Coordinates of C-alpha atoms and ligand atoms in Angstrom, one line a residue:
M6 CA 40.3 14.4 1.4
L7 CA 37.2 14.2 3.7
S8 CA 34.1 15.6 2.1
F9 CA 30.9 15.6 4.1
D10 CA 27.2 15.9 3.0
E11 CA 25.2 17.9 5.4
N12 CA 21.7 17.4 6.9
V13 CA 21.2 13.9 5.3
N14 CA 18.0 12.1 6.1
L15 CA 18.7 8.5 7.2
A16 CA 15.2 7.2 6.8
A17 CA 16.2 4.8 4.0
L18 CA 19.4 3.8 5.9
N19 CA 17.7 2.3 9.0
T20 CA 15.3 -0.6 8.9
F21 CA 12.8 1.0 11.3
G22 CA 12.5 3.7 8.6
F23 CA 12.6 6.5 11.2
G24 CA 13.4 9.9 9.9
A25 CA 16.8 11.0 11.4
I26 CA 18.8 13.9 10.2
A27 CA 22.6 13.5 10.3
E28 CA 24.4 16.8 10.7
K29 CA 27.3 15.5 8.6
F30 CA 27.4 12.3 6.6
I31 CA 30.2 10.4 4.8
Q32 CA 30.9 7.0 3.3
I33 CA 34.1 5.1 4.5
E34 CA 35.7 3.8 1.3
S35 CA 39.3 3.0 2.3
H36 CA 41.4 2.4 5.4
E37 CA 43.3 5.6 4.9
M38 CA 40.0 7.6 4.8
L39 CA 38.8 5.9 8.0
V40 CA 42.0 6.9 9.8
A41 CA 41.7 10.5 8.6
L42 CA 38.1 10.5 9.7
V43 CA 38.7 9.3 13.2
D44 CA 41.6 11.7 13.6
Y45 CA 39.3 14.6 12.4
C46 CA 36.6 13.6 14.9
Q47 CA 39.1 13.5 17.7
H48 CA 40.6 16.8 16.7
H49 CA 37.2 18.5 16.5
Q50 CA 35.7 16.5 19.4
L51 CA 32.8 15.3 17.3
P52 CA 30.8 12.1 18.0
L53 CA 31.1 9.5 15.3
L54 CA 28.5 6.9 14.5
V55 CA 29.6 4.0 12.2
L56 CA 26.5 2.9 10.3
G57 CA 26.1 -0.5 8.7
G58 CA 22.7 -1.6 7.5
G59 CA 20.9 0.3 10.3
S60 CA 19.1 -2.9 11.3
N61 CA 20.0 -2.8 15.0
L62 CA 19.7 0.9 15.6
I63 CA 17.0 3.2 16.9
L64 CA 17.9 6.7 15.8
A65 CA 16.9 10.0 17.2
E66 CA 15.4 12.7 15.0
K67 CA 18.7 14.7 14.9
I68 CA 22.1 13.0 14.9
P69 CA 24.9 15.3 16.1
G70 CA 28.5 15.0 14.8
I71 CA 29.2 12.6 12.0
V72 CA 27.5 9.5 10.6
A73 CA 29.9 7.3 8.6
L74 CA 28.4 4.6 6.4
M75 CA 30.7 1.6 6.3
A76 CA 31.4 1.0 2.6
L77 CA 34.6 -1.1 2.5
R78 CA 34.2 -3.9 0.0
G79 CA 35.8 -7.1 -1.1
Q80 CA 36.7 -10.7 0.1
E81 CA 39.8 -12.9 -0.2
L82 CA 40.8 -16.5 0.7
T83 CA 43.6 -16.3 3.2
Q84 CA 43.9 -20.1 3.9
D85 CA 42.6 -23.1 2.0
N86 CA 43.3 -26.7 3.0
E87 CA 41.3 -29.8 3.3
H88 CA 40.3 -29.1 6.9
E89 CA 39.5 -25.4 7.0
V90 CA 39.1 -22.4 4.7
H91 CA 39.7 -18.9 5.9
L92 CA 37.7 -16.2 4.1
K93 CA 38.4 -12.5 4.9
V94 CA 35.5 -10.2 4.1
A95 CA 35.4 -6.4 4.2
A96 CA 33.1 -4.8 6.8
G97 CA 30.8 -3.0 4.3
E98 CA 29.8 -6.2 2.5
N99 CA 26.1 -7.2 2.9
W100 CA 25.7 -10.1 5.4
H101 CA 23.2 -12.2 3.5
E102 CA 25.0 -11.7 0.1
T103 CA 28.1 -12.9 1.8
V104 CA 26.3 -16.0 3.1
V105 CA 25.1 -16.7 -0.5
S106 CA 28.6 -16.1 -1.9
T107 CA 30.2 -18.6 0.5
L108 CA 27.7 -21.3 -0.5
N109 CA 28.3 -20.5 -4.2
Q110 CA 32.1 -21.1 -3.6
G111 CA 31.3 -24.5 -1.9
L112 CA 32.2 -23.0 1.6
Y113 CA 29.9 -24.0 4.4
G114 CA 29.2 -22.9 7.9
L115 CA 27.2 -19.7 7.6
E116 CA 23.9 -21.2 6.2
N117 CA 22.0 -21.0 9.5
L118 CA 22.7 -17.3 9.6
A119 CA 21.0 -16.6 6.2
L120 CA 18.7 -13.6 5.7
I121 CA 20.0 -11.6 8.7
P122 CA 20.0 -8.0 7.5
G123 CA 23.0 -5.7 7.8
T124 CA 26.7 -5.8 7.2
V125 CA 29.6 -8.1 7.9
G126 CA 31.4 -5.5 10.0
A127 CA 28.4 -5.2 12.4
A128 CA 28.0 -9.0 12.9
P129 CA 30.6 -9.2 15.7
M130 CA 28.9 -6.3 17.6
Q131 CA 26.2 -8.5 19.1
N132 CA 27.7 -11.9 18.0
I133 CA 24.7 -12.4 15.7
G134 CA 23.0 -15.7 16.1
A135 CA 20.2 -17.8 14.7
Y136 CA 19.1 -21.4 14.6
G137 CA 21.8 -22.7 16.9
V138 CA 24.8 -20.9 15.3
E139 CA 26.5 -17.7 16.5
L140 CA 29.1 -15.6 14.7
K141 CA 31.7 -16.7 17.2
D142 CA 31.3 -20.3 16.0
R143 CA 32.4 -19.4 12.5
M144 CA 34.8 -16.5 13.1
F145 CA 38.6 -16.9 13.0
S146 CA 39.6 -13.3 13.6
L147 CA 38.8 -9.7 12.8
E148 CA 40.6 -6.6 11.9
A149 CA 39.7 -3.2 13.5
L150 CA 40.9 0.3 13.9
D151 CA 41.6 1.3 17.5
R152 CA 40.0 4.7 17.7
E153 CA 42.4 5.8 20.5
T154 CA 45.7 4.8 19.0
L155 CA 44.7 5.0 15.3
Q156 CA 46.4 1.7 14.8
F157 CA 44.8 -1.4 13.0
V158 CA 44.7 -4.4 15.3
T159 CA 43.9 -8.1 14.7
L160 CA 41.7 -9.7 17.3
K161 CA 41.2 -13.5 17.6
T162 CA 37.7 -14.9 18.5
S163 CA 38.9 -15.5 22.0
D164 CA 39.8 -11.8 22.4
C165 CA 36.3 -10.6 21.6
Q166 CA 34.5 -11.7 24.8
F167 CA 31.6 -12.9 22.8
G168 CA 28.4 -13.7 24.8
Y169 CA 24.8 -14.2 24.1
R170 CA 24.0 -11.3 21.6
D171 CA 27.0 -9.5 23.2
S172 CA 30.7 -8.8 22.7
L173 CA 33.6 -6.6 23.8
F174 CA 32.4 -4.1 21.1
K175 CA 28.8 -3.9 22.4
S176 CA 29.1 -3.7 26.1
I177 CA 32.7 -3.6 27.4
C178 CA 34.3 -0.9 25.2
P179 CA 31.7 0.3 22.8
E180 CA 33.5 3.3 21.3
K181 CA 37.0 1.8 21.0
Y182 CA 37.0 -0.3 17.8
I183 CA 35.8 0.1 14.2
I184 CA 35.7 -3.2 12.5
V185 CA 37.2 -3.2 9.0
S186 CA 37.1 -6.9 8.1
V187 CA 36.0 -10.3 9.5
T188 CA 37.8 -13.6 8.7
F189 CA 35.6 -16.6 8.8
A190 CA 36.7 -20.2 9.4
L191 CA 34.6 -22.3 7.0
T192 CA 34.6 -25.9 5.7
R193 CA 34.2 -27.7 2.4
A194 CA 32.7 -30.7 4.2
L195 CA 29.0 -31.1 3.4
D196 CA 28.1 -33.0 6.6
Q197 CA 28.9 -30.5 9.4
L198 CA 25.4 -29.3 9.9
E199 CA 23.7 -27.7 12.9
L200 CA 20.1 -28.9 13.1
S201 CA 19.4 -28.8 16.8
Y202 CA 16.4 -26.4 16.3
L203 CA 13.4 -28.6 15.8
A204 CA 11.6 -26.3 13.3
L205 CA 14.8 -26.1 11.2
K206 CA 15.3 -29.9 11.2
D207 CA 11.7 -30.6 10.2
T208 CA 11.8 -28.0 7.4
C209 CA 15.1 -29.4 6.1
E210 CA 13.7 -32.9 6.1
R211 CA 10.6 -31.7 4.2
I212 CA 12.8 -29.8 1.6
A213 CA 15.4 -32.6 1.2
G214 CA 12.8 -35.4 0.8
Q215 CA 14.7 -38.6 0.1
E216 CA 18.1 -36.8 -0.4
K217 CA 20.7 -36.4 2.3
I218 CA 20.4 -32.9 3.9
T219 CA 23.1 -30.5 2.6
P220 CA 24.1 -26.9 3.7
W221 CA 22.0 -25.7 0.7
H222 CA 18.9 -27.4 2.2
V223 CA 19.6 -25.7 5.5
F224 CA 20.0 -22.3 3.7
E225 CA 16.6 -22.8 1.9
A226 CA 14.9 -23.9 5.1
V227 CA 16.2 -20.9 7.1
C228 CA 15.1 -18.6 4.4
D229 CA 11.6 -20.2 4.3
L230 CA 11.2 -20.1 8.0
R231 CA 12.3 -16.5 8.3
R232 CA 10.1 -15.3 5.4
S233 CA 7.1 -17.0 7.0
K234 CA 7.6 -15.5 10.5
L235 CA 9.4 -12.2 10.2
P236 CA 8.4 -8.9 8.7
D237 CA 10.4 -7.7 5.6
P238 CA 11.9 -4.4 6.7
R239 CA 11.4 -3.0 3.1
R240 CA 7.7 -3.2 3.8
I241 CA 7.3 -3.1 7.6
G242 CA 9.9 -1.2 9.6
N243 CA 11.5 -3.2 12.4
V244 CA 14.8 -4.2 13.9
G245 CA 14.2 -7.9 14.4
S246 CA 14.0 -9.1 18.0
F247 CA 13.5 -6.1 20.2
F248 CA 14.4 -7.9 23.5
K249 CA 17.0 -10.5 24.3
N250 CA 15.8 -13.9 25.6
P251 CA 16.2 -13.5 29.4
K252 CA 18.3 -16.0 31.4
V253 CA 17.1 -17.3 34.7
S254 CA 18.4 -19.8 37.2
L255 CA 17.2 -23.4 37.3
N256 CA 15.2 -22.7 40.5
E257 CA 13.5 -19.7 38.9
Y258 CA 12.8 -21.8 35.8
E259 CA 11.2 -24.6 37.8
H260 CA 9.1 -22.2 39.8
L261 CA 7.8 -20.4 36.6
K262 CA 7.3 -23.7 34.8
S263 CA 5.1 -25.0 37.7
E264 CA 3.0 -21.9 37.4
F265 CA 3.0 -21.6 33.6
P266 CA 3.3 -25.2 32.2
N267 CA 3.5 -24.0 28.6
L268 CA 6.4 -21.7 29.3
I269 CA 9.2 -22.2 26.7
G270 CA 12.7 -22.4 28.0
F271 CA 16.0 -24.1 27.0
P272 CA 18.9 -25.1 29.4
D273 CA 22.1 -23.2 28.9
A274 CA 25.4 -22.8 30.7
E275 CA 24.1 -20.6 33.5
G276 CA 20.6 -22.0 34.0
Y277 CA 17.7 -21.5 31.5
K278 CA 17.0 -19.2 28.6
L279 CA 13.4 -18.2 28.3
A280 CA 11.7 -17.5 24.9
A281 CA 11.0 -13.8 25.3
G282 CA 8.4 -13.9 22.5
W283 CA 6.3 -16.4 24.5
L284 CA 6.4 -14.2 27.6
I285 CA 5.2 -11.2 25.6
E286 CA 2.6 -13.2 23.8
H287 CA 1.3 -14.6 27.1
C288 CA 0.8 -11.0 28.3
G289 CA -1.5 -10.4 25.4
W290 CA 0.7 -8.1 23.2
K291 CA 0.9 -10.1 20.0
G292 CA -0.7 -8.0 17.2
Y293 CA -1.2 -5.0 19.5
Q294 CA -1.3 -1.6 17.7
T295 CA -1.1 1.8 19.1
E296 CA -0.2 5.3 17.8
G297 CA 2.4 4.7 15.0
V298 CA 3.8 1.5 16.3
G299 CA 2.8 -2.1 17.2
V300 CA 3.8 -5.7 17.9
F301 CA 4.1 -8.0 14.9
E302 CA 1.1 -10.3 14.6
K303 CA 3.3 -13.5 13.8
Q304 CA 6.1 -12.9 16.4
A305 CA 5.6 -10.9 19.5
L306 CA 9.3 -10.3 20.0
V307 CA 9.3 -8.0 17.0
L308 CA 8.1 -4.4 17.4
I309 CA 7.0 -2.6 14.2
N310 CA 6.7 0.8 12.7
L311 CA 3.1 1.1 11.4
G312 CA 4.3 3.8 8.9
S313 CA 4.1 7.0 10.9
G314 CA 5.9 5.7 14.1
N315 CA 8.8 7.3 15.8
R316 CA 11.5 6.5 18.4
Q317 CA 9.5 7.9 21.3
Q318 CA 6.5 5.8 20.5
I319 CA 8.6 2.6 20.2
A320 CA 10.4 3.4 23.5
A321 CA 7.1 3.9 25.2
L322 CA 5.6 0.7 23.9
A323 CA 8.8 -1.3 24.8
E324 CA 8.5 0.1 28.4
R325 CA 4.9 -1.0 28.7
I326 CA 5.8 -4.5 27.5
Q327 CA 8.7 -4.7 29.9
D328 CA 6.5 -3.6 32.8
S329 CA 3.8 -6.1 32.0
V330 CA 6.2 -9.0 31.6
Y331 CA 7.9 -8.1 34.9
Q332 CA 4.5 -7.9 36.7
C333 CA 3.4 -11.3 35.3
F334 CA 6.7 -13.3 35.5
N335 CA 9.1 -11.2 37.7
V336 CA 11.5 -11.4 34.7
S337 CA 13.2 -8.3 33.2
L338 CA 13.5 -7.9 29.5
E339 CA 16.7 -6.3 28.2
V340 CA 16.4 -4.2 24.9
E341 CA 18.6 -5.7 22.2
P342 CA 19.1 -2.9 19.6
R343 CA 21.1 0.3 20.3
F344 CA 19.4 3.7 20.9
Y345 CA 21.6 6.4 19.3
P346 CA 22.4 8.9 20.6
Ligands
FAD11 P1 23.8 -1.3 12.4 O1 22.4 -1.4 12.8 O2 24.1 -0.3 11.3 O3 24.7 -1.0 13.6 C1 24.6 -1.7 14.8 C2 25.7 -1.3 15.8 O4 26.9 -1.7 15.3 C3 25.8 0.2 15.9 O5 26.2 0.4 17.2 C4 26.9 0.6 14.9 O6 27.6 1.8 15.3 C5 27.8 -0.6 15.1 N1 28.6 -0.9 13.9 C6 28.1 -1.1 12.6 N2 29.2 -1.4 11.8 C7 30.3 -1.4 12.5 C8 31.7 -1.5 12.2 N3 32.1 -1.9 11.0 N4 32.6 -1.4 13.2 C9 32.2 -1.0 14.5 N5 30.9 -0.8 14.8 C10 29.9 -1.0 13.8 N6 20.3 -10.3 14.8 C11 20.7 -11.5 15.1 O7 21.7 -11.6 15.9 N7 20.1 -12.6 14.7 C12 19.1 -12.6 13.8 O8 18.6 -13.6 13.4 C13 18.6 -11.3 13.4 N8 17.5 -11.2 12.6 C14 17.0 -10.0 12.2 C15 15.9 -9.9 11.4 C16 15.4 -8.7 11.0 C17 14.2 -8.6 10.1 C18 16.0 -7.5 11.5 C19 15.5 -6.2 11.0 C20 17.2 -7.5 12.3 C21 17.7 -8.8 12.7 N9 18.8 -8.9 13.5 C22 19.2 -10.1 13.9 C23 19.5 -7.7 14.0 C24 20.5 -7.1 13.1 O9 20.2 -7.4 11.7 C25 21.9 -7.5 13.4 O10 22.3 -7.2 14.7 C26 23.0 -7.0 12.4 O11 24.2 -7.6 12.6 C27 23.1 -5.5 12.4 O12 23.9 -5.1 11.3 P2 23.9 -3.6 10.7 O13 24.9 -3.5 9.6 O14 22.5 -3.3 10.2 O15 24.3 -2.8 11.9
NAP12 P1 11.8 -20.0 17.4 O1 12.4 -21.0 16.5 O2 10.3 -19.8 17.5 O3 12.3 -20.2 18.9 C1 11.9 -19.4 20.0 C2 13.1 -19.1 20.9 O4 13.5 -20.4 21.4 C3 14.2 -18.6 20.1 O5 14.4 -17.3 20.5 C4 15.4 -19.5 20.4 O6 16.5 -18.9 21.1 C5 14.9 -20.6 21.3 N1 15.1 -21.9 20.8 C6 14.4 -22.7 20.0 N2 14.9 -23.9 19.8 C7 16.0 -24.0 20.5 C8 17.0 -25.0 20.8 N3 16.9 -26.2 20.2 N4 18.0 -24.7 21.6 C9 18.1 -23.5 22.2 N5 17.2 -22.5 22.0 C10 16.1 -22.7 21.2 O7 12.5 -18.5 17.1 P2 12.2 -17.5 16.0 O8 11.7 -16.3 16.5 O9 11.5 -18.2 14.9 O10 13.7 -17.2 15.5 C11 14.4 -18.2 14.9 C12 15.9 -17.9 15.1 O11 16.3 -16.7 14.4 C13 16.3 -17.8 16.5 O12 17.6 -18.3 16.7 C14 16.4 -16.3 16.8 O13 17.3 -15.9 17.7 C15 16.8 -15.8 15.4 N6 16.3 -14.4 15.2 C16 16.9 -13.4 15.8 C17 16.5 -12.0 15.6 C18 17.2 -10.9 16.3 O14 16.9 -9.8 15.9 N7 18.1 -11.1 17.2 C19 15.4 -11.8 14.8 C20 14.7 -12.9 14.2 C21 15.2 -14.2 14.4 P3 17.6 -18.0 20.3 O15 17.0 -16.7 20.0 O16 18.7 -17.9 21.4 O17 18.1 -18.8 19.1

């Protein structure tokens, strides 16, 4: 039942475009196949990497064990009433295409998260977020295979310990669950918009003109903003933001703000969230290029593959950036994507 391809190059399956040879490779096409695969890995004590769109991964040149591409497809409405609509989407569906599909069905709520690369199944991993909306705000539940018990379980949003670019699946028990579907809680109401990000609000107003702003305007504005600021991974290898925005206490924020009046920060539950891109830019890294890799010229939070780059070069550049930000601001930057293995 399980048939593996051997020594598969994953260069086209990760958005950095790094060459990475998978010892064994397979596509997950059914729940039964997934159970058989996890059982096989346990039996043979093989590491298993579940791969989505490869847009949050930094792969080594050789990947031991098995790489399994999540290829489960499909979506279905599981609840539909005047207040809330539940849409269950399989883990292998493309994220952005799913956002477009919801809008085409008159289901709103995911528009702020347009154009994020990757798959639906990976979205809960780091509780993807953009322009004031996080996955947790729109998720009702998810279904996952527990790798230890080989049973499928349903987890509610409150079970997933979602945090800022974080979840149960990313940092608490990273090897325990394989997500097979996500159920979203969406609305048919046209007026439940999230426009707290100034650039988004301004762009929506420009696009809508005299009309009332709708979720479609928000979608278009998010796509416009992202296309103007972020490198397209099909042309320039990258994994989006390389570092998380660091959190500091109110005291630390006030101290830094008095020293650096242009510092960008936003209040949050624990204190302040600093814009990591501003910290990196202030240290002079924006547009910097070195052997094989560099810092994107329009957004310093994005590290790029100049074409011939590799994981060692990216890791070395990231460390230099972390050191200089720490020297200047006494603030530590945490890497957002996963290094595997
Ligand atoms: P992968 O990179 O394939 O995998 C990421 C991790 O999830 C790995 O550990 C993998 O093993 C695991 N995984 C994948 N699928 C499953 C599954 N079904 N079950 C269990 N584990 C799984 N992120 C944001 O939060 N907000 C943004 O606005 C954003 N913008 C981006 C823009 C660009 C240009 C790029 C390149 C990246 C951006 N990202 C953003 C990061 C990235 O797109 C997201 O984190 C995305 O959800 C990763 O999905 P993926 O399918 O590519 O995951
Ligand atoms: P931006 O709009 O220039 O803003 C810079 C930073 O300030 C962002 O990181 C954002 O934090 C924060 N911010 C701005 N307005 C805010 C507000 N009203 N309330 C709270 N925080 C605010 O950022 P950008 O680089 O163009 O990115 C736009 C959005 O896309 C952001 O939400 C960003 O997270 C997301 N994005 C994420 C990735 C990734 O890989 N993770 C890649 C590209 C873009 P937040 O980051 O917390 O939103």
